[in-house]
Structures are given as structure tokens and as C-alpha cells.
Short mmCIF file of C-alpha atoms in Angstrom, two decimals:
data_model
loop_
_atom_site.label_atom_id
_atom_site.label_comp_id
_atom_site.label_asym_id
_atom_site.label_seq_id
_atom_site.Cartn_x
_atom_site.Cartn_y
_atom_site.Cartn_z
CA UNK A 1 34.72 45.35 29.34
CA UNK A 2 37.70 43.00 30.64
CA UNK A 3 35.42 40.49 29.55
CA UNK A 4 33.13 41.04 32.44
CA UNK A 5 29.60 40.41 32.02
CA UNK A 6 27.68 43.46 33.07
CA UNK A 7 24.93 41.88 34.80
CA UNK A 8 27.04 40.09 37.27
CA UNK A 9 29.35 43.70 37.88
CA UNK A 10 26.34 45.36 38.89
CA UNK A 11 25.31 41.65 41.25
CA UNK A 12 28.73 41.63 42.81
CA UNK A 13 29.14 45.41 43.79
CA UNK A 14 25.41 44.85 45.42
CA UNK A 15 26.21 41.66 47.34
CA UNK A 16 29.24 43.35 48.69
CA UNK A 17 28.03 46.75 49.43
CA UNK A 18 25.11 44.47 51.45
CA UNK A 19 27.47 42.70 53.23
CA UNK A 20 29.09 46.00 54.38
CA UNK A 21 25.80 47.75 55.09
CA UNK A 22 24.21 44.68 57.18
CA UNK A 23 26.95 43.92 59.17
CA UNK A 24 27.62 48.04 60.07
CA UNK A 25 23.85 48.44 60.91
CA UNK A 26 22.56 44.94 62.53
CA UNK A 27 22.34 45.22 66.05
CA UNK A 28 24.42 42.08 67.98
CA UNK A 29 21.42 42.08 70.04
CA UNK A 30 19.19 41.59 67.24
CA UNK A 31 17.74 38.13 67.17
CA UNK A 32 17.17 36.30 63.79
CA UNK A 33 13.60 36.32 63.64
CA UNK A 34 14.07 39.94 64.52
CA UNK A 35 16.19 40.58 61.47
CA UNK A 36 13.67 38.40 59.17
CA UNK A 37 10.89 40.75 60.31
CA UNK A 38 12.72 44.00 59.24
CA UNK A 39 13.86 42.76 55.95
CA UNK A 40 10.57 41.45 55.07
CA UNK A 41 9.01 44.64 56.17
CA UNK A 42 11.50 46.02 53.59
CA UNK A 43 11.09 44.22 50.97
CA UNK A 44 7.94 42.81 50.76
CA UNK A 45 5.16 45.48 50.51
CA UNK A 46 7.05 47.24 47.40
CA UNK A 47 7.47 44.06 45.87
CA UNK A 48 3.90 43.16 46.50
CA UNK A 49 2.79 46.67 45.40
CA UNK A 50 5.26 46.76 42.04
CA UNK A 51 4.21 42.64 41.22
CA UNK A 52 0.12 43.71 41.26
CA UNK A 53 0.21 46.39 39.29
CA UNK A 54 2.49 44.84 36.26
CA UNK A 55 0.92 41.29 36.78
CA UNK A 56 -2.61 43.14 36.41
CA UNK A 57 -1.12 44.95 33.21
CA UNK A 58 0.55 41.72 31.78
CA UNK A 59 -2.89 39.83 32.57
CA UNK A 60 -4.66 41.81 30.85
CA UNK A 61 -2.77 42.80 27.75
CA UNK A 62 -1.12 39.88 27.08
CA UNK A 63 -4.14 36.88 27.88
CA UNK A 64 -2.98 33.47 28.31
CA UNK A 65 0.77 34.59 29.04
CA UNK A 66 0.81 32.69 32.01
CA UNK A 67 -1.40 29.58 31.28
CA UNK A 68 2.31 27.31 31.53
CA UNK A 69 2.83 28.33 34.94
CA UNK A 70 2.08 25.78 37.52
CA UNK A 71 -0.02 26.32 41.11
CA UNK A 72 3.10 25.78 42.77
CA UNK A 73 4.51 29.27 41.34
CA UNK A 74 1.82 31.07 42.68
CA UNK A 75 3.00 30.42 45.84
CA UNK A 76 6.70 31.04 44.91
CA UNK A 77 5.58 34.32 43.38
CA UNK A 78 3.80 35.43 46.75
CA UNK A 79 7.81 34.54 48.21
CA UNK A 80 9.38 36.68 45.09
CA UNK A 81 11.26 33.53 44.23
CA UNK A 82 9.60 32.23 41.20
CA UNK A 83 12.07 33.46 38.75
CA UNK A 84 14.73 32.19 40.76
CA UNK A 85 13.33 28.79 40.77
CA UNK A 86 13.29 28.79 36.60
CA UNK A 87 16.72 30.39 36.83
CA UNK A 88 17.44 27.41 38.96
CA UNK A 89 15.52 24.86 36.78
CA UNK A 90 13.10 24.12 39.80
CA UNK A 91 10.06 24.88 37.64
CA UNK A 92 9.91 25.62 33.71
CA UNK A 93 7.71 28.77 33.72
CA UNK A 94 6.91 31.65 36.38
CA UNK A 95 4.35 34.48 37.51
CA UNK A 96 7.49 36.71 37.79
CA UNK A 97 7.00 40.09 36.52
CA UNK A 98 9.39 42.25 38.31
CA UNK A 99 12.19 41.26 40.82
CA UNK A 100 13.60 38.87 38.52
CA UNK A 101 16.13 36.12 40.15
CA UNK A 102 17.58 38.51 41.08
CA UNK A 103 15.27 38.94 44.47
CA UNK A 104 15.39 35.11 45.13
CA UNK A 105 19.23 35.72 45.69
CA UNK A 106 18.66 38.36 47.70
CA UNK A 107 16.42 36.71 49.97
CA UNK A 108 18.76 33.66 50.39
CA UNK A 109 21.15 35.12 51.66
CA UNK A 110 19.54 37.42 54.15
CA UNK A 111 17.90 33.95 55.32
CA UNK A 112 21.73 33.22 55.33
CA UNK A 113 22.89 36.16 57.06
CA UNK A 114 22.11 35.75 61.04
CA UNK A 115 24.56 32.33 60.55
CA UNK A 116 27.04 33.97 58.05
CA UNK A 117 27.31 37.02 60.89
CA UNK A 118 27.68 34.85 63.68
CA UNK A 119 29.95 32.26 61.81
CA UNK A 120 32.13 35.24 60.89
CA UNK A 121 31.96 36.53 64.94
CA UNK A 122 33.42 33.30 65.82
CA UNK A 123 36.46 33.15 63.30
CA UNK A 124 36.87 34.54 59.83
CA UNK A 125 39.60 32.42 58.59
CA UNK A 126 37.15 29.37 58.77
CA UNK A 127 34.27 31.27 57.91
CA UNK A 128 36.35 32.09 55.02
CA UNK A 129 37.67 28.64 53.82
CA UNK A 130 34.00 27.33 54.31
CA UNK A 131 33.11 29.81 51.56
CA UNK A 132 36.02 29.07 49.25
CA UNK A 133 34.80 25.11 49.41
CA UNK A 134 31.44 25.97 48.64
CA UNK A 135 32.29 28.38 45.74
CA UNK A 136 34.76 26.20 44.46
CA UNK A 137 32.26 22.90 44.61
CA UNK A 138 29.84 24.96 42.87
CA UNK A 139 31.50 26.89 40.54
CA UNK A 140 30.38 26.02 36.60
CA UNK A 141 27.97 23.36 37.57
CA UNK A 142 25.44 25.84 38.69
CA UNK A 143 23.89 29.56 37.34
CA UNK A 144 26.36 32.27 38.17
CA UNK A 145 22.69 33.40 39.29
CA UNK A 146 23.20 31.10 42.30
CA UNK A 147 23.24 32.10 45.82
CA UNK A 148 25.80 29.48 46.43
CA UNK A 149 28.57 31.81 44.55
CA UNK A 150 27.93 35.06 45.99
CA UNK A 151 28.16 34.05 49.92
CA UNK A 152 32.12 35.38 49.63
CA UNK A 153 31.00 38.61 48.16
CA UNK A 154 28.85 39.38 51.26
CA UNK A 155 31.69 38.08 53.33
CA UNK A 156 34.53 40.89 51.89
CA UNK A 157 31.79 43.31 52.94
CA UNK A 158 31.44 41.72 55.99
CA UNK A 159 34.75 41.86 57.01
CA UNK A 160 35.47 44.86 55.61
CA UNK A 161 33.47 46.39 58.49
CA UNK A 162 34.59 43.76 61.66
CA UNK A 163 38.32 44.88 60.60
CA UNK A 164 38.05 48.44 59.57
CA UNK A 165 38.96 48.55 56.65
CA UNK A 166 37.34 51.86 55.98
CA UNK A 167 40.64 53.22 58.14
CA UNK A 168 43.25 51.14 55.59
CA UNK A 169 42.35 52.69 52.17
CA UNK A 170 45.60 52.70 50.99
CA UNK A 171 46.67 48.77 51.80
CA UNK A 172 42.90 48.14 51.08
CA UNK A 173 43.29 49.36 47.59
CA UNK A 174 46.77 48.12 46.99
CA UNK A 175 46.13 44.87 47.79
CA UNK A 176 42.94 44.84 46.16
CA UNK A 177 44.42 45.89 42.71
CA UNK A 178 47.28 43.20 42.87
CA UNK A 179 44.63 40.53 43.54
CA UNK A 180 42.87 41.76 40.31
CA UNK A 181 45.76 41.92 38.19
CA UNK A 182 46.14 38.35 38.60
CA UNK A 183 43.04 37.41 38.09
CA UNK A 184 42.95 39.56 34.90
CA UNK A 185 46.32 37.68 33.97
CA UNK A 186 44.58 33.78 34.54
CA UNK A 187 41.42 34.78 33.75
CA UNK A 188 41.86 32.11 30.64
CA UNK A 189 42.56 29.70 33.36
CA UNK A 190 40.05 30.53 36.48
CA UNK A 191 36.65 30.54 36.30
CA UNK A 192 35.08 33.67 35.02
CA UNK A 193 33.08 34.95 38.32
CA UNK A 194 36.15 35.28 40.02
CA UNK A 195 37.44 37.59 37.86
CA UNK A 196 34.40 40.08 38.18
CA UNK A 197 34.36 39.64 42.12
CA UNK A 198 38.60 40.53 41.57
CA UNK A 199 37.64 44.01 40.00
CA UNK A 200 34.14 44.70 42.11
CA UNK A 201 36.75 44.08 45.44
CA UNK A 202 39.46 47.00 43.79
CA UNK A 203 36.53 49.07 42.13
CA UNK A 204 34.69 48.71 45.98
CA UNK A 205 38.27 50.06 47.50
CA UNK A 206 38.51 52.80 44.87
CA UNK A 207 35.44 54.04 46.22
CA UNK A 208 36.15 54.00 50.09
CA UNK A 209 39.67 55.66 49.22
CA UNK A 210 38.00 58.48 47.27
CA UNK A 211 34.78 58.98 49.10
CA UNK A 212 37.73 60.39 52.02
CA UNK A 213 37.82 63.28 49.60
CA UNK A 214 34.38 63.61 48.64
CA UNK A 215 32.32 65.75 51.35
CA UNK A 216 30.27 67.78 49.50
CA UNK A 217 26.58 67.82 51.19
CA UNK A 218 25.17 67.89 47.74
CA UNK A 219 26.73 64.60 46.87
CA UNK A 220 25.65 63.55 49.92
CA UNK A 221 22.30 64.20 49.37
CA UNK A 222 22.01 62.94 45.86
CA UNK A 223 23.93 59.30 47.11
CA UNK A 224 21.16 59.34 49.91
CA UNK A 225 17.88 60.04 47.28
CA UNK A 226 19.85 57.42 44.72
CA UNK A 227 19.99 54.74 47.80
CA UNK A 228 16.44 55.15 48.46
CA UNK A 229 15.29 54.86 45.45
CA UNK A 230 17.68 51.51 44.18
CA UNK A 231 15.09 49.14 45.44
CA UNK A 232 11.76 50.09 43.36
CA UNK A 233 14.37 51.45 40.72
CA UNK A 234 15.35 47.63 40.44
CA UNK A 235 11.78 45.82 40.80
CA UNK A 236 10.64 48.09 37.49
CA UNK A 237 13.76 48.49 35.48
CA UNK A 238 13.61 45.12 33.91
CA UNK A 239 9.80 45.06 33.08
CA UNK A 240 10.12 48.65 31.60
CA UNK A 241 12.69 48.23 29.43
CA UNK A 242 11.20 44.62 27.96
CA UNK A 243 8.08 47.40 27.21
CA UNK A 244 10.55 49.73 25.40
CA UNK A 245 11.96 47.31 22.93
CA UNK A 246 9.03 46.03 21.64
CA UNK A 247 8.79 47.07 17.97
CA UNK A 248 12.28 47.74 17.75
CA UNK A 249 15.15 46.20 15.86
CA UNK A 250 18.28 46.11 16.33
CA UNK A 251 18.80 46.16 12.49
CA UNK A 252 17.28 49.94 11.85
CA UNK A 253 18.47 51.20 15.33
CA UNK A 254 21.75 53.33 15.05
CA UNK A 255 23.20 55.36 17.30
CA UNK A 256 21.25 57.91 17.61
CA UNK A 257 18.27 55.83 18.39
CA UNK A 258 20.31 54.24 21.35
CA UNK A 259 21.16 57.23 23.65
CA UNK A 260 17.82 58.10 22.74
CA UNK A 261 16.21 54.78 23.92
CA UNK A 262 19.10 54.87 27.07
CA UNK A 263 17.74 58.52 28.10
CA UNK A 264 14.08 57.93 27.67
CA UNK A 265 14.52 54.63 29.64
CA UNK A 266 16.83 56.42 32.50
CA UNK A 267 13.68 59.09 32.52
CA UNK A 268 11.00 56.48 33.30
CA UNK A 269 12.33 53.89 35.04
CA UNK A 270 13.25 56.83 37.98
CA UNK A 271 9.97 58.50 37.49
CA UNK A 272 7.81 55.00 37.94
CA UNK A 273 10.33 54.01 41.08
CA UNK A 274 9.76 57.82 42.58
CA UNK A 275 6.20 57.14 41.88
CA UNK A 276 6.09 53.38 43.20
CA UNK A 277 8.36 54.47 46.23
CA UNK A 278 5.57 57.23 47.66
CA UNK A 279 2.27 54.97 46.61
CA UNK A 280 4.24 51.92 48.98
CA UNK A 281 4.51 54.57 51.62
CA UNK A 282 1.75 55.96 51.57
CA UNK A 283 -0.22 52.39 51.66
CA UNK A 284 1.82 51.16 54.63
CA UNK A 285 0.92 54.52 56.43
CA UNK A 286 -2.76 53.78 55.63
CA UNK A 287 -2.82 50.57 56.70
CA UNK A 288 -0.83 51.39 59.72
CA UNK A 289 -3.87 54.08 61.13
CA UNK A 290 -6.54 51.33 60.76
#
């Protein structure tokens, strides 16, 4: 839709919402190794956990699947950064099972993040135009995958928190929605990222203007179960639905078949990341008594 690639929507919203979320919750007081520890402790043992179990499946059911891959990924893999480095064209076959390159992004730039927050402490505007020359250098002569393009994405959330924005919806989502427009006018002539990162920014306002209206403790509580659950929903969702579509076509599958395929896969994917979410837990709290 708008000729947005739906992959990168869903990559943009994330890197922004991040942005927002780190820089409203990281103490100032918090060193950087500090802040490596927690997000390791956070992401690690699920990935860990989620990689075993479909690496051990994969092993087994599909032998030699992974003869191509070289040492060196094994120790990538152990990172979660494997698939990033084929995405990147680093190596030319991976361990990767779930994560995707997703995760290597991720992990850049929270090894980015204790500069990018005190960079943006400092001054903004230069902050800012740093970003713009990097983006701009690196635009179409690398993966859209790359961390390299998503640093100003993180930086909108960013300062949407050090300026409170949350207390401008209106301007927020005005201004946001004329910057779109354009981009949706040139989009022929700029580069197509931009135009994604254009409607994430007004989509991103949308939400903070009409979340002012929403209140409801039920919502509330399903937004909070949903957040929990994003992470292990996003280490199986790719592996599960590559499992689903073997055996079928695209040539026999109408549309019934579809919303069936969409509802079984919806069903799964949250019952294996409910499932994956309390085994991590209750791991860590078994290790943690020992």
C-alpha cells in the first residue's frame, strides 16, 4: 500500500517506538556497560532458548542443511547476528534459525544507543544533521536492512520524548502529515525508505493523538500482554510460517485457503511465543536459585 514495502512499515514503527521507549525509561545515571547488561539480559536467554530448540528441529529433520555454513557463523550465531552478516554479504550462509537480520539491527543500535543518547543530550540539531549525512551516504548502496538507515528513526523517537511531544499532538500530527504528503508526492524522485519513515512518523502521531482518548483498562491490559509477548512473537514468527507453506502453492491456494492459512498462523505463532515466553522464565528463575 502507497507502495510501501510491508516489511520495512513494521521495521520503522519498531525502531521508532524503541527510540521513544529507551530514551523515556534509561536512567541518565545509567552507565553504558550498565545498559549493555540489561539489554542482553533481555534479549539473550529467549533468543538462546527459541535458537536451540528450532536449530535442534532443523538439525535433525533437515540433515546437512547447514554443512555451507562456515566456523565463523557459529560464533556470529551465539551473537544473533549471523543472518545479518549474509543480509550484509559478510558471509554467504548462516546458522540463523529465528531472529532473522532483523536482531543484528537491533543489537547495533542498542550498541549505538549510550552515544546516540548522549550525542542527542548535547545538541539535537547536530545530532540530527550527523544522521541525515549518514543516511544520505548510505542510502541505495547498502540493504534497507542496514543499521546505517534506521539511526534517524530511533532519533524521532528520541526526541519525541526530550521535547514532549506527547503534550503537542495536534502540531505533532499536523506537521507530521504535511511531511508525508510530500514525500508521497516525490516519492518517484526520493529514495524509497524515506517515504515509509514519512508515513511511520504521521501513523506514530496518529497514535499518540488518539491514545488521549483511549483509556479503557481493558485496552490497557491487552496493549500490555501484546508488548510482552512482541519479542518471542518475533523470534518464532518467521520460522513458523516457512513450516506452514511447505506443500503449498500459490497456484491451488484461493482465498479461502488464505484467511485460513493467516488465522491458523496468527493461532500458533501466539501460542508457541506464550509458550516460549513462560519456559524462558521459568529457566532464568531456575538458574537464578542455584
Amino acid at each position: 500500500p502507497l507502495g510501501i514495502y510491508l516489511g520495512d512499515f513494521g521495521s520503522t514503527l519498531f525502531f521508532i517506538v524503541s527510540g521513544a521507549s529507551l530514551a523515556l525509561t534509561v536512567p541518565e545515571n545509567q552507565s553504558p556497560a550498565q545498559f549493555y547488561k540489561k539489554r542482553a539480559g533481555a534479549v539473550y536467554p529467549l533468543f538462546w532458548l527459541a535458537w536451540f530448540v528450532v536449530f535442534s528441529w532443523r538439525f535433525v529433520t533437515r540433515p546437512g542443511s547447514f554443512a555451507g555454513a562456515k566456523t565463523i557463523t557459529l560464533v556470529l550465531t551465539f551473537l544473533g547476528l549471523d543472518n545479518f552478516a549474509v543480509a550484509a554479504g559478510w558471509v554467504g550462509m548462516d546458522f540463523a534459525c529465528v531472529g532473522e537480520w532483523f536482531l543484528g539491527s537491533i543489537l547495533f543500535l542498542y550498541l549505538l544507543f549510550p552515544l546516540l543518547h548522549a550525542a542527542v543530550e548535547r545538541n539535537m540539531a547536530v545530532t540530527a544533521v550527523c544522521a541525515g549525512v549518514i543516511y544520505m551516504a548510505f542510502r541505495g548502496k547498502v540493504s534497507d536492512q542496514s543499521f546505517f538507515l534506521r539511526i534517524p528513526e530511533i532519533l524521532f523517537g528520541m526526541a519525541f520524548v526530550k521535547y514532549d511531544l506527547n503534550d503537542k499532538p495536534l502540531p505533532l500530527l499536523a506537521g507530521s502529515a504535511g511531511v508525508f504528503i510530500l514525500a508521497y508526492l516525490f516519492r518517484t524522485q526520493i529514495y524509497s525508505l524515506t517515504v515509509c519513515v514519512a508515513f511511520c512518523v504521521f501513523l506514530f502521531a496518529l497514535m499518540v493523538w488518539a491514545a488521549r482518548y483511549i483509556q479503557s483498562d481493558a485496552v490497557k491490559s491487552f496493549m500490555a500482554v501484546g508488548a510482552k509477548l512482541t519479542y518471542p512473537i518475533f523470534l518464532v514468527h518467521h520460522w513458523l510460517i516457512t513450516r506452514l507453506m511447505d506443500g503449498f502453492s500459490p497456484e491451488w491456494m484461493n482465498r479461502q485457503y488464505v484467511w485460513m492459512m493467516f488465522l491458523i498462523y496468527t493461532g500458533l505463532t501466539l501460542i508457541l511465543a506464550y509458550a516460549l515466553d513462560k519456559c524462558s522464565n521459568r529457566l532464568l528463575k531456575g538458574f537464578s536459585k542455584k
